Every structure is written in C-alpha cells, then in structure tokens.
Coordinates of C-alpha atoms in Angstrom, one line a residue:
Chain K
M1 CA 63.2 149.0 -48.9
S2 CA 66.8 148.2 -47.8
A3 CA 67.2 151.7 -46.4
L4 CA 64.2 151.1 -44.2
A5 CA 65.6 147.8 -43.1
L6 CA 69.0 149.3 -42.3
A7 CA 67.3 152.1 -40.3
I8 CA 65.4 149.5 -38.3
I9 CA 68.5 147.5 -37.6
F10 CA 70.3 150.6 -36.5
W11 CA 67.4 151.4 -34.2
I12 CA 67.5 148.1 -32.6
A13 CA 71.2 148.2 -32.2
A14 CA 71.2 151.7 -30.7
W15 CA 68.4 150.7 -28.4
A16 CA 70.3 147.7 -27.2
L17 CA 73.4 149.9 -26.7
N18 CA 71.4 152.4 -24.7
V19 CA 69.9 149.7 -22.5
W20 CA 73.4 148.4 -21.9
L21 CA 74.8 151.8 -21.2
A22 CA 72.0 152.8 -18.8
N23 CA 72.5 149.6 -16.8
S24 CA 76.3 149.5 -16.9
R25 CA 78.6 150.8 -14.3
W26 CA 79.3 153.9 -16.4
R27 CA 75.8 155.1 -16.3
A28 CA 76.6 158.0 -13.9
T29 CA 79.5 159.3 -16.0
R30 CA 79.2 162.4 -18.0
M31 CA 79.8 160.5 -21.2
A32 CA 76.8 158.2 -20.6
R33 CA 74.6 161.1 -19.5
I34 CA 75.2 162.9 -22.7
G35 CA 75.7 159.8 -24.9
V36 CA 72.4 158.1 -24.2
P37 CA 70.1 161.0 -25.3
V38 CA 72.4 161.9 -28.2
L39 CA 72.2 158.3 -29.5
F40 CA 68.4 158.4 -29.0
G41 CA 68.2 161.6 -31.1
V42 CA 70.5 160.2 -33.8
T43 CA 68.3 157.1 -33.9
L44 CA 65.2 159.3 -34.6
L45 CA 67.1 161.0 -37.5
V46 CA 68.2 157.6 -39.0
L47 CA 64.7 156.3 -38.7
W48 CA 63.3 159.4 -40.4
E49 CA 65.9 159.1 -43.2
G50 CA 65.2 155.4 -43.6
I51 CA 61.4 155.8 -43.7
V52 CA 61.6 158.6 -46.3
R53 CA 64.0 156.7 -48.5
G54 CA 62.7 153.2 -47.9
L55 CA 59.0 154.1 -48.5
G56 CA 59.8 156.7 -51.2
V57 CA 57.9 159.5 -49.4
S58 CA 57.5 162.5 -51.6
Q59 CA 59.8 165.5 -50.8
V60 CA 56.8 167.7 -50.7
I61 CA 55.4 165.9 -47.7
L62 CA 58.6 165.2 -45.7
P63 CA 62.1 165.8 -47.0
A64 CA 64.8 163.5 -45.7
P65 CA 67.2 164.9 -43.0
S66 CA 70.1 164.7 -45.5
L67 CA 68.2 166.9 -47.9
V68 CA 67.4 169.4 -45.2
A69 CA 71.1 169.4 -44.2
K70 CA 72.1 170.1 -47.8
T71 CA 69.6 172.9 -48.1
F72 CA 70.8 174.3 -44.8
A73 CA 74.4 174.3 -46.1
N74 CA 73.4 175.9 -49.4
S75 CA 71.3 178.7 -48.0
T76 CA 73.2 179.9 -44.9
E77 CA 73.0 183.4 -46.2
T78 CA 69.2 183.5 -46.3
L79 CA 69.0 181.7 -43.0
W80 CA 71.4 184.3 -41.4
V81 CA 69.3 187.2 -42.7
D82 CA 66.2 185.6 -41.3
F83 CA 68.0 184.9 -38.0
V84 CA 69.0 188.5 -37.6
Q85 CA 65.5 189.8 -38.5
T86 CA 63.5 187.4 -36.3
V87 CA 65.8 186.5 -33.4
L88 CA 68.2 189.4 -32.9
K89 CA 65.8 192.2 -33.9
G90 CA 62.4 190.9 -32.9
A91 CA 62.7 188.3 -30.2
L92 CA 65.8 189.5 -28.3
R93 CA 64.8 193.2 -28.2
G94 CA 61.3 192.3 -27.2
F95 CA 62.6 189.9 -24.6
L96 CA 64.9 192.5 -23.0
I97 CA 62.2 195.2 -23.0
G98 CA 59.7 192.8 -21.5
L99 CA 62.2 191.6 -18.9
I100 CA 63.0 195.1 -17.8
A101 CA 59.4 196.2 -17.8
A102 CA 58.2 193.2 -15.8
F103 CA 61.1 193.5 -13.4
V104 CA 60.5 197.2 -12.6
C105 CA 56.7 196.5 -12.3
A106 CA 57.3 193.6 -9.9
I107 CA 59.5 195.7 -7.6
A108 CA 57.0 198.5 -7.7
I109 CA 54.0 196.2 -7.0
D110 CA 55.9 194.4 -4.3
R111 CA 55.9 197.5 -2.1
S112 CA 52.2 197.2 -1.6
A113 CA 50.8 194.0 -0.2
F114 CA 47.3 194.9 -1.4
L115 CA 48.5 195.2 -5.0
T116 CA 50.4 192.0 -4.8
R117 CA 47.4 190.1 -3.6
G118 CA 45.3 191.5 -6.4
L119 CA 47.9 191.1 -9.1
L120 CA 49.2 187.6 -8.5
P121 CA 46.0 185.8 -9.5
I122 CA 45.4 188.1 -12.4
G123 CA 49.0 187.8 -13.6
N124 CA 48.8 184.0 -13.3
F125 CA 45.6 184.0 -15.3
F126 CA 47.1 186.2 -18.0
A127 CA 50.2 184.0 -18.2
A128 CA 48.0 181.1 -19.1
L129 CA 46.1 182.9 -21.9
P130 CA 46.8 182.5 -25.6
I131 CA 48.4 186.0 -25.8
V132 CA 49.9 185.2 -29.2
G133 CA 46.5 186.3 -30.5
V134 CA 47.5 189.9 -30.1
A135 CA 50.0 189.5 -33.0
P136 CA 47.7 190.9 -35.7
I137 CA 46.8 193.9 -33.4
M138 CA 50.5 194.7 -32.8
V139 CA 51.3 194.4 -36.5
N140 CA 48.5 196.9 -37.1
W141 CA 49.8 199.3 -34.4
F142 CA 53.5 199.1 -35.0
G143 CA 53.9 198.3 -38.7
F144 CA 55.5 195.4 -40.5
D145 CA 59.1 195.7 -39.3
W146 CA 60.7 194.3 -36.1
Q147 CA 59.0 196.8 -33.8
S148 CA 55.6 194.9 -34.0
K149 CA 57.4 191.6 -33.4
A150 CA 59.2 193.0 -30.4
A151 CA 55.8 194.3 -29.1
V152 CA 54.2 190.9 -29.3
V153 CA 57.2 189.4 -27.5
V154 CA 57.0 192.1 -24.8
V155 CA 53.3 191.3 -24.1
M156 CA 54.0 187.5 -24.1
V157 CA 57.0 187.5 -21.8
F158 CA 55.7 190.2 -19.4
F159 CA 53.3 188.2 -17.3
P160 CA 55.3 185.0 -16.7
I161 CA 58.3 187.1 -15.6
L162 CA 56.2 189.5 -13.5
V163 CA 54.4 186.7 -11.7
N164 CA 57.6 184.8 -11.0
T165 CA 59.5 187.9 -9.8
V166 CA 56.7 188.9 -7.5
Q167 CA 56.6 185.4 -6.0
G168 CA 60.3 185.4 -5.7
L169 CA 60.4 188.7 -3.9
R170 CA 58.3 187.0 -1.2
A171 CA 60.6 184.0 -1.0
S172 CA 63.0 185.3 1.7
G173 CA 62.2 184.0 5.2
A174 CA 61.0 186.1 8.1
M175 CA 64.1 185.3 10.0
Q176 CA 66.3 186.6 7.3
R177 CA 64.4 189.8 7.0
D178 CA 64.5 190.2 10.7
L179 CA 68.2 189.8 10.6
M180 CA 68.4 192.6 8.0
R181 CA 66.4 194.8 10.4
T182 CA 68.8 194.2 13.2
Y183 CA 71.5 195.4 10.9
A184 CA 69.4 198.5 10.4
A185 CA 69.3 197.9 6.7
N186 CA 66.9 200.2 4.8
Y187 CA 64.5 199.1 2.1
W188 CA 66.9 199.2 -0.8
Q189 CA 69.7 197.5 1.1
T190 CA 67.3 194.7 2.1
L191 CA 66.1 194.5 -1.5
F192 CA 69.6 194.3 -3.1
K193 CA 71.4 192.2 -0.5
L194 CA 68.6 189.8 0.5
R195 CA 65.4 189.8 -1.4
L196 CA 66.6 190.1 -5.0
P197 CA 69.2 187.3 -4.6
A198 CA 66.6 185.2 -2.9
A199 CA 64.2 185.8 -5.7
M200 CA 66.6 184.8 -8.4
P201 CA 65.6 181.1 -8.7
F202 CA 62.0 182.2 -9.3
V203 CA 63.1 184.9 -11.7
F204 CA 65.1 182.4 -13.8
N205 CA 62.1 180.1 -13.8
G206 CA 60.1 182.8 -15.5
L207 CA 63.0 183.7 -17.8
K208 CA 63.3 180.2 -19.0
I209 CA 59.6 180.0 -19.8
A210 CA 59.9 183.4 -21.5
T211 CA 62.7 182.3 -23.9
T212 CA 60.4 179.9 -25.8
L213 CA 57.6 182.4 -25.7
A214 CA 59.8 185.1 -27.2
L215 CA 60.6 182.9 -30.2
I216 CA 57.0 181.9 -30.6
G217 CA 55.8 185.5 -30.5
A218 CA 58.4 186.7 -33.0
I219 CA 57.6 184.0 -35.5
V220 CA 53.8 184.1 -35.2
A221 CA 53.8 187.9 -35.6
E222 CA 55.7 187.5 -38.9
Y223 CA 52.8 185.4 -40.3
F224 CA 50.7 188.6 -40.1
G225 CA 53.0 190.7 -42.2
S226 CA 56.7 191.3 -42.3
P227 CA 59.4 192.7 -44.6
T228 CA 60.5 190.1 -47.1
R229 CA 62.8 188.4 -44.6
G230 CA 62.4 186.6 -41.2
M231 CA 61.9 183.1 -40.2
G232 CA 58.1 183.3 -39.9
F233 CA 57.9 184.9 -43.3
R234 CA 60.2 182.3 -44.9
I235 CA 58.1 179.5 -43.3
S236 CA 54.8 180.8 -44.4
T237 CA 55.9 181.5 -48.0
G238 CA 57.9 178.3 -48.1
V239 CA 54.8 176.3 -47.3
G240 CA 53.0 178.1 -50.0
S241 CA 55.6 177.6 -52.7
L242 CA 56.3 174.0 -51.6
S243 CA 60.0 174.6 -50.9
I244 CA 59.5 172.3 -47.9
D245 CA 63.2 171.6 -47.4
L246 CA 63.9 175.3 -46.8
V247 CA 61.1 175.3 -44.3
W248 CA 62.6 172.4 -42.4
A249 CA 66.0 174.2 -42.5
E250 CA 64.3 177.2 -40.8
I251 CA 62.6 174.9 -38.3
F252 CA 66.1 173.4 -37.6
V253 CA 67.4 176.9 -37.0
A254 CA 64.5 177.8 -34.8
A255 CA 65.1 174.6 -32.8
I256 CA 68.8 175.4 -32.3
V257 CA 68.1 179.0 -31.4
G258 CA 65.4 177.9 -28.9
T259 CA 67.7 175.4 -27.3
V260 CA 70.8 177.7 -27.2
F261 CA 68.7 180.5 -25.8
Y262 CA 67.4 178.3 -23.1
G263 CA 70.8 176.9 -22.5
I264 CA 72.3 180.3 -22.0
M265 CA 69.6 181.2 -19.5
A266 CA 70.3 177.9 -17.6
W267 CA 74.0 178.7 -17.7
I268 CA 73.5 182.2 -16.3
E269 CA 71.1 180.7 -13.7
R270 CA 73.8 178.3 -12.5
R271 CA 76.3 181.2 -12.1
V272 CA 73.8 183.4 -10.3
T273 CA 72.0 180.9 -8.1
F274 CA 74.9 178.6 -7.3
W275 CA 73.8 178.6 -3.7
H276 CA 70.4 177.1 -4.4
P277 CA 69.8 173.4 -3.5
S278 CA 68.6 172.6 -7.0
Q279 CA 72.0 173.6 -8.4
R280 CA 74.1 171.4 -6.1
R281 CA 75.8 168.6 -7.7
Chain A
M1 CA 37.9 185.4 -0.6
R2 CA 40.3 187.7 1.2
S3 CA 41.9 188.6 -2.1
A4 CA 38.6 189.4 -3.9
L5 CA 38.8 193.1 -3.1
P6 CA 42.4 193.5 -4.3
I7 CA 41.7 191.6 -7.5
L8 CA 38.7 193.8 -8.2
A9 CA 40.8 196.9 -7.5
V10 CA 43.5 195.8 -9.9
L11 CA 41.0 194.9 -12.6
G12 CA 39.3 198.3 -12.1
A13 CA 42.6 200.0 -12.5
M14 CA 43.3 198.1 -15.7
L15 CA 39.9 199.1 -17.1
V16 CA 40.6 202.8 -16.2
L17 CA 44.0 202.7 -17.9
W18 CA 42.4 201.0 -20.9
Y19 CA 39.8 203.7 -21.2
L20 CA 42.4 206.4 -20.9
A21 CA 44.6 204.8 -23.6
V22 CA 41.7 204.7 -26.0
A23 CA 41.8 208.5 -26.5
P24 CA 45.4 208.9 -27.8
M25 CA 45.2 205.6 -29.7
N26 CA 42.1 206.6 -31.7
M27 CA 42.7 210.3 -31.9
R28 CA 44.0 210.4 -35.5
A29 CA 41.2 208.1 -36.8
A30 CA 38.6 210.2 -34.9
L31 CA 39.9 213.4 -36.4
D32 CA 39.8 211.9 -39.9
Q33 CA 36.2 210.9 -39.4
V34 CA 35.2 214.3 -38.0
E35 CA 36.9 216.1 -40.9
R36 CA 35.0 213.9 -43.4
A37 CA 31.8 214.9 -41.6
G38 CA 32.7 218.5 -42.5
M39 CA 33.7 219.9 -39.1
A40 CA 36.7 222.1 -38.4
V41 CA 39.9 220.3 -37.3
V42 CA 42.9 222.2 -36.3
P43 CA 45.7 221.0 -38.6
E44 CA 43.6 220.4 -41.7
G45 CA 44.2 217.2 -43.8
S46 CA 45.6 214.0 -42.4
P47 CA 49.0 214.3 -44.0
L48 CA 49.6 217.5 -42.1
R49 CA 48.3 215.9 -38.9
R50 CA 50.8 213.1 -39.2
E51 CA 53.6 215.6 -38.5
V52 CA 51.9 216.7 -35.2
S53 CA 52.1 214.6 -32.0
V54 CA 49.0 212.9 -30.7
W55 CA 49.1 215.0 -27.5
R56 CA 49.0 218.3 -29.3
L57 CA 46.2 217.0 -31.5
M58 CA 44.3 216.1 -28.3
A59 CA 45.0 219.5 -26.8
E60 CA 43.9 221.5 -29.8
N61 CA 40.8 219.4 -30.7
S62 CA 39.7 218.5 -27.2
G63 CA 36.1 218.7 -28.3
H64 CA 36.5 215.8 -30.7
I65 CA 38.2 213.3 -28.3
E66 CA 35.0 211.6 -27.5
V67 CA 34.5 210.6 -31.1
G68 CA 37.4 208.2 -30.6
Y69 CA 35.3 206.2 -28.1
G70 CA 32.7 205.3 -30.7
L71 CA 34.6 204.5 -33.9
D72 CA 33.4 201.6 -36.1
R73 CA 37.0 200.4 -36.7
P74 CA 39.0 201.7 -33.8
R75 CA 42.7 201.0 -33.4
L76 CA 41.9 200.3 -29.7
P77 CA 38.3 199.6 -28.9
T78 CA 36.9 200.5 -25.5
P79 CA 36.1 197.7 -23.1
A80 CA 32.4 198.5 -23.6
Q81 CA 32.7 198.1 -27.3
V82 CA 34.4 194.7 -26.9
G83 CA 31.8 193.7 -24.4
Q84 CA 28.9 194.6 -26.7
E85 CA 30.6 192.8 -29.6
L86 CA 31.0 189.7 -27.4
W87 CA 27.4 189.8 -26.3
K88 CA 26.2 190.4 -29.9
T89 CA 28.1 187.3 -31.1
T90 CA 27.3 185.0 -28.3
G91 CA 24.4 185.7 -25.9
A92 CA 22.3 187.7 -28.3
M93 CA 22.6 185.1 -31.1
A94 CA 21.8 182.3 -28.6
V95 CA 18.7 184.2 -27.6
R96 CA 17.6 184.3 -31.2
G97 CA 18.3 180.6 -31.5
R98 CA 21.2 181.1 -33.9
A99 CA 24.0 180.0 -31.5
W100 CA 25.4 177.6 -34.2
S101 CA 25.5 180.2 -36.9
K102 CA 28.9 180.6 -38.6
R103 CA 29.0 184.2 -37.2
S104 CA 28.6 183.2 -33.6
L105 CA 31.5 182.9 -31.3
I106 CA 29.8 180.0 -29.6
Y107 CA 30.2 178.0 -32.8
H108 CA 33.8 179.0 -33.3
G109 CA 34.5 178.5 -29.6
W110 CA 33.1 175.0 -29.9
I111 CA 35.4 174.2 -32.8
T112 CA 38.4 175.4 -30.8
L113 CA 37.2 173.6 -27.7
Q114 CA 37.0 170.3 -29.7
S115 CA 40.5 170.5 -30.9
T116 CA 41.7 171.6 -27.5
L117 CA 40.0 168.7 -25.8
W118 CA 41.4 166.1 -28.3
G119 CA 44.8 167.6 -28.0
F120 CA 44.5 167.6 -24.2
L121 CA 43.5 164.0 -24.2
L122 CA 46.3 163.0 -26.5
G123 CA 48.9 165.1 -24.7
T124 CA 47.8 163.9 -21.3
T125 CA 47.9 160.3 -22.4
V126 CA 51.4 160.7 -23.9
G127 CA 52.5 162.6 -20.8
I128 CA 51.3 160.0 -18.4
I129 CA 52.6 157.0 -20.4
G130 CA 55.9 158.8 -20.8
A131 CA 56.1 159.5 -17.1
I132 CA 55.4 155.9 -16.2
A133 CA 58.1 154.8 -18.7
I134 CA 60.6 157.3 -17.2
V135 CA 59.9 156.3 -13.6
Y136 CA 60.1 152.5 -14.3
S137 CA 62.9 152.4 -16.9
R138 CA 66.3 153.9 -16.5
V139 CA 66.9 153.9 -20.3
A140 CA 63.8 155.9 -20.9
D141 CA 64.7 158.3 -18.1
M142 CA 68.2 158.9 -19.6
S143 CA 67.1 159.1 -23.2
L144 CA 63.6 160.7 -23.1
M145 CA 63.9 163.4 -20.4
P146 CA 66.5 165.6 -22.2
W147 CA 64.6 165.4 -25.4
A148 CA 61.3 166.3 -23.6
I149 CA 63.0 169.4 -22.3
I150 CA 64.5 170.2 -25.7
S151 CA 61.2 169.7 -27.4
Q152 CA 59.7 172.5 -25.4
T153 CA 62.5 175.0 -26.4
I154 CA 61.6 174.4 -30.0
P155 CA 59.0 177.0 -31.1
I156 CA 56.1 174.8 -32.2
V157 CA 54.7 177.6 -34.3
A158 CA 57.5 177.0 -36.8
L159 CA 56.2 173.5 -37.1
A160 CA 52.5 174.3 -37.1
P161 CA 52.1 175.0 -40.9
M162 CA 54.1 171.9 -41.6
I163 CA 51.9 169.7 -39.5
I164 CA 48.9 171.0 -41.3
V165 CA 50.5 170.5 -44.8
V166 CA 51.7 167.0 -44.0
S167 CA 48.4 165.9 -42.6
S168 CA 46.4 167.2 -45.5
Q169 CA 48.9 165.5 -47.9
L170 CA 48.3 162.3 -46.1
G171 CA 44.6 162.7 -46.8
I172 CA 43.4 163.5 -43.3
E173 CA 40.2 165.4 -43.6
G174 CA 39.4 168.5 -41.6
R175 CA 41.7 170.4 -39.3
T176 CA 40.8 168.9 -35.9
L177 CA 43.5 166.4 -35.9
P178 CA 46.5 168.6 -36.9
K179 CA 45.4 171.3 -34.5
A180 CA 45.0 168.6 -31.8
I181 CA 48.6 167.4 -32.5
I182 CA 49.9 170.9 -32.0
S183 CA 48.0 171.4 -28.8
A184 CA 49.1 168.0 -27.6
Y185 CA 52.7 169.0 -28.2
L186 CA 52.4 172.0 -25.9
C187 CA 50.3 170.1 -23.4
Y188 CA 52.2 166.9 -22.8
F189 CA 55.2 168.4 -21.2
P190 CA 53.7 169.8 -18.0
V191 CA 51.8 166.6 -17.5
L192 CA 55.0 164.5 -18.0
V193 CA 57.0 166.6 -15.6
G194 CA 54.2 166.7 -13.0
M195 CA 53.5 162.9 -13.2
V196 CA 57.2 162.0 -12.9
K197 CA 57.4 164.1 -9.8
G198 CA 54.1 162.6 -8.5
L199 CA 55.0 159.0 -9.3
R200 CA 58.3 159.5 -7.5
S201 CA 56.7 161.2 -4.5
P202 CA 56.1 158.1 -2.3
E203 CA 58.9 157.8 0.2
K204 CA 61.3 154.9 0.4
S205 CA 59.7 153.6 3.6
Q206 CA 56.3 153.5 2.0
L207 CA 57.6 151.5 -1.0
D208 CA 59.4 149.2 1.5
L209 CA 56.2 148.6 3.4
L210 CA 54.5 147.4 0.2
Q211 CA 57.5 145.1 -0.3
T212 CA 56.9 143.6 3.1
Y213 CA 53.3 143.0 2.1
D214 CA 54.7 141.1 -0.8
A215 CA 52.9 143.5 -3.2
T216 CA 53.6 143.0 -6.9
G217 CA 54.9 145.8 -9.1
I218 CA 51.5 146.5 -10.5
Q219 CA 49.9 146.5 -7.0
S220 CA 52.4 149.0 -5.7
F221 CA 51.8 151.1 -8.7
L222 CA 48.0 151.1 -8.4
K223 CA 47.8 151.3 -4.7
L224 CA 50.7 153.6 -3.9
R225 CA 52.3 155.5 -6.7
L226 CA 49.2 156.3 -8.7
P227 CA 47.1 157.7 -5.8
A228 CA 50.2 159.6 -4.5
S229 CA 50.5 161.3 -7.9
V230 CA 46.9 162.6 -8.1
P231 CA 47.6 166.0 -6.6
Y232 CA 50.5 166.5 -8.9
L233 CA 48.4 165.3 -11.8
F234 CA 45.7 167.8 -11.3
T235 CA 48.1 170.7 -10.9
S236 CA 49.8 169.8 -14.2
L237 CA 46.4 169.2 -15.9
K238 CA 45.5 172.7 -15.1
I239 CA 48.6 174.0 -16.8
G240 CA 48.2 171.5 -19.6
I241 CA 44.7 172.5 -20.6
A242 CA 45.7 176.2 -20.8
A243 CA 48.7 175.1 -22.9
A244 CA 46.4 173.0 -25.1
L245 CA 44.2 176.0 -25.8
V246 CA 47.2 178.1 -26.7
G247 CA 48.3 175.3 -29.0
T248 CA 44.9 175.1 -30.8
I249 CA 44.9 178.9 -31.3
V250 CA 48.4 178.8 -32.6
G251 CA 47.4 176.0 -34.9
E252 CA 44.5 178.1 -36.2
L253 CA 46.4 181.4 -36.6
P254 CA 49.0 180.9 -39.3
T255 CA 47.3 178.3 -41.4
G256 CA 44.4 179.9 -43.0
A257 CA 41.8 178.1 -40.9
I258 CA 38.2 179.3 -41.4
S259 CA 36.6 178.3 -38.2
G260 CA 37.7 178.5 -34.6
L261 CA 38.6 181.4 -32.4
G262 CA 42.1 181.7 -33.9
A263 CA 40.5 181.8 -37.4
R264 CA 38.3 184.7 -36.1
I265 CA 41.4 186.6 -35.2
L266 CA 42.9 185.9 -38.6
I267 CA 39.8 186.9 -40.5
G268 CA 39.4 190.0 -38.3
D269 CA 42.9 190.9 -39.3
Q270 CA 42.3 190.3 -43.0
F271 CA 39.0 192.2 -43.1
G272 CA 40.3 195.0 -40.9
T273 CA 37.6 194.6 -38.2
P274 CA 39.5 195.0 -34.9
L275 CA 36.4 194.4 -32.9
A276 CA 36.2 190.8 -34.2
I277 CA 39.8 190.3 -33.1
W278 CA 39.3 191.7 -29.7
S279 CA 36.1 189.8 -29.0
A280 CA 37.7 186.5 -30.2
L281 CA 40.7 187.2 -27.9
F282 CA 38.3 187.7 -25.0
A283 CA 36.3 184.7 -25.9
A284 CA 39.5 182.6 -25.8
A285 CA 40.4 184.1 -22.4
I286 CA 36.9 183.2 -21.1
L287 CA 37.2 179.7 -22.5
A288 CA 40.6 179.3 -20.8
G289 CA 39.1 180.6 -17.5
I290 CA 36.2 178.1 -17.7
L291 CA 38.4 175.1 -18.5
V292 CA 40.9 175.8 -15.7
T293 CA 38.0 176.5 -13.2
L294 CA 36.4 173.2 -14.1
L295 CA 39.6 171.3 -13.6
D296 CA 40.1 173.1 -10.3
L297 CA 36.7 171.9 -9.2
A298 CA 37.5 168.4 -10.2
Q299 CA 40.7 168.6 -8.3
R300 CA 39.0 169.7 -5.1
M301 CA 36.3 167.0 -5.5
A302 CA 38.8 164.2 -6.2
L303 CA 41.2 165.2 -3.4
K304 CA 38.3 165.4 -1.0
R305 CA 37.1 161.9 -1.9
M306 CA 40.6 160.6 -1.5
G307 CA 41.0 162.3 1.8
M308 CA 43.9 164.5 0.7
Q309 CA 42.2 167.8 0.9
A310 CA 44.7 170.4 -0.2

C-alpha cells in the first residue's frame, strides 16, 4: 500500500507545484510551458506505477511502467524490426503515395469549378467515413506484405489531403489573383507563385490529420494478416499469448512515432508557412 | 441545391470508374470459373495465366469478360451486387419481419450504433468538461492541452485490443463499454477543441458588460459563454459523431467481436465472402451519413431558435 500512498503524495505535490508555476510570474517562459505538461505526464506515470504496485494488479491486466520500460530496453531489436516493417515500409510509403496522388488530383480538379463543387462535399463525406474497414479487402488484393498496408494508408490519407488542398487552392483572394493577372502571369505561374503558397496552411492541416491516419491504417491492416513482424502483428499475437508488457512497449513505440511524425509535420509547416498569422509568435 | 448537379455528376463518374475496374479485377477469377465449366480459354490452366497480364487476358478472351460481373466471390463486386446484398440483408429481411435476425445488417448496425452513441456521449461529456476546465483554469490549460494533442497522435488501434482485454479481465460483461471507450477516445478531441474555441469566443467588451451587471461567474457562463459556444459545439459534434463511429468500428475490427458492422467485415474476411465486407462498409457509410445529417438538422433548429441562423 505504501507505493500507492507515495504515488498519491507525489500527485498532490506535483499538482501544487503546477498550480504555483501556472500562476507565478514565470508562467510565460519556455521552461514553464514545457515543464507543466511534462510534470503532468510524469504524475500520470507515477500514479500508474503506484496503483499497479500498491494494489498488486496482475501483470496480465496492466504491467507497471517500469516493467514496460525494462521490456522495451530488452527487446529493442524486435521493436526495431517491427518499426521498419510497419512505419517505414507500410505507413510512410503509403503516406507519400497518398500525398502525391491527392495533391495531383486536387490540382487537376481545381481547374474545373464544376468538379470542385461536386467533389468537395463528397470528399468531406468520405474523409469522415470509417475507411479502415477496407483493410481486409486490401490485404486480399495486395497480399500480406507491406504493399497492402501502404494501400490501406493511401486510401485513408487520400481524402483528407485532397479536400484540404482543394479548399486551400481557393484560399487566395480575388485581389491577389487580379494582381497576378496584371503581371500577365499564366496559369502555372499563378499556381506556383500565389495559389500553392496560399494553400499551404490548409495542406498542412490535412497532412497533420493524415499522419495519425497513416499509422492507424498500417497497424489495423496488420491485424488481417502480415509477415511475422510488424507492430500490429506483435500487438495481436502479444494479446493472444499474454505477453502484455511487450504489447505496451509496442504501444509506447507507436505513441512516440505518432508524436514525432506529427511534430515533424508541424516543424515543416512552421518553415513553409512562416508568413501565416497562426505561426506568429 | 446549386451543387446537386455536380455532386451527382461526380458520383456518376465514380460509379462508371468502378464498373470499368470490375473487369480487370475479376478477369482471372472469371476465367477460372469459365474453364471449370468446360469452355475454351486462351492460355489454358490458371498457372499459365498467371504469367500473362490481365490486359492480354481480356483482349484474348473478350467473350468471357462479362462473367466477371456476376461472380459469387468477386475480388471487386459491382455496385449492383453490393446494392443487392445490402437490400437482401436490410430491407428484404425487414419486410419478412426478420430485421433483428443475426444475419441482418440492421441488427449489426444497431449494435454498432449503441456503442457509437455511448462513446459519443462519454466523449462529448469529457470534451465539454475538459473545455470548461481549460477555459477557467490556467493550470488545466497548461497541463491538459498539450496532452490532448499528443493523445490524438497516438494510434488508438494499438490500444484497442488492450482495452478489450483489460475490461474483460476486470469482469465487464459484453463489448459495448470497451468499444464505447475507444470511440470516446477519438470523439472527445474535436469537441474539446471546438468548445474551448466557443467558450472563448465572447469578446472582452461582452464579458465586461456582464461585469457591470454584477453577474456572477456562473451567470456569465450560463448566459454568455455557453450560448456563444453553441455553433462551435454543433460543428464539433458533427465531427465527433463521425469519429465515434470510426472508433467503434476500429474497436470491433481487431478484437474478434461477433456482432456489429466491424465484426461483419472481420467475419466476411475470415469466410472469404467479399460481398459481406462491402455491404458492411456501405452500411457503415450510410449510418455515418444519417448520424451527421441528424446532427446537422439539430444544429439548424437550435441555431434558429436561438436567433443565430448560420
């Protein structure tokens, strides 16, 4: 029980520190902006550890974070193989193919106002659908290896990126377009020098949504058949063989990959759309 | 309704493309079937045919292309086949009074809908309470907001089997609750973000006015912040319910569920009946469409009553 009591004391202390930090004169500093959420996260981990140890929760139900960390350190090789299979081969390739396809489609559609009006509502609707359900169909079409995972990812990321890009291409103002006309700019010049840059905030919105979808697609597709490696494979077999600590290690990897992937997108976005009001500091 | 014609045109184009794609997708299976029936096929035997491209097969056996449009287990069913299967498992069964049979998609849709609605309720509640906490408490804003964003970058599917295992270990009967938790996880974020925006949407001068009226914190919340956030709320509810449905289906897919639309997809995969997969997918799409439309109607009505017609 003492572990649980310690965890609760830590929780209260961390909470008090956070309250103090958030109301102190350092609250706008970089340190506080990062420190407060980090402390919150650490508190959650400590509470989790305390509950598991204090109440003697069985490992099969919920392993303690320390055990997960140990498993993580002991099985880096397995985790790396799974990472390469699921993320680098499945999710990333699918993401790139879907991105290029959606981008080219968006630019093609954008030339016709009629198509744009028809496709925007349909694309929005498709983007809201549970497209992960196509995973078994894709595994059936493209086999067990990464190709089927990439295919699921392509289908999943296509519509959010398409819709956002099409909307973004309409974002430049009439004044700005008129200015390009007075410069005698042709379609492609206007596209590259005005409309694509103006579309970038929208495009990155779609890309950031797509990063998570790509991982979800790649992992779910592996539940329907994969070579004997991959994060989804390891999770589904791990649940079956009750090696729950390994499953949590995979979940940890998935969480890190998802966050880093999103972070990279946000970083590129800041570099590309530095001019946009939302990026001003 | 200005966009009705373009939408129909795009849908029509998609249908045509779909029909065209059926021929190459099903060509090999069609030739196998034709050959078993004893008819002449140009490269004989399916191992030989595997060496030849689909396009050449289609050119040399053009008389058999139409067989691909009526296969029992097609790689890609035609829209008509999917429509028939959908009708067979919904409307036709309802007409015969067997709407709640285990083979009817109405039954499975209802199972999925239940989890979706519970998850939606849970996610919306968490989202709204979280938003209120974030708007009123600086600590919550600083510590919760980054984690809310991080939580959405974590692929929930990785967690889905775990949630089901843990809840069954804890002795929770049935799958409604674990599935609802997964859909709440996907659904709370749009609501949280939308409500934070909505609750912060009143301008400084409006808040100041309430101060001059000597309004208490609760009064200014109920009379200003809450009404001001309603348009934002409905917009995010529409995103939230679609996300909740995705969550339920994700919760049903990898976990060996036996009822629900996601389970139909899973079972269709295990038994090799593509038509069942496709019809379940379309049923899910129709369900999503109905739910979003209902919320859209509610939004229009609510905003009209409140005099904020969008």
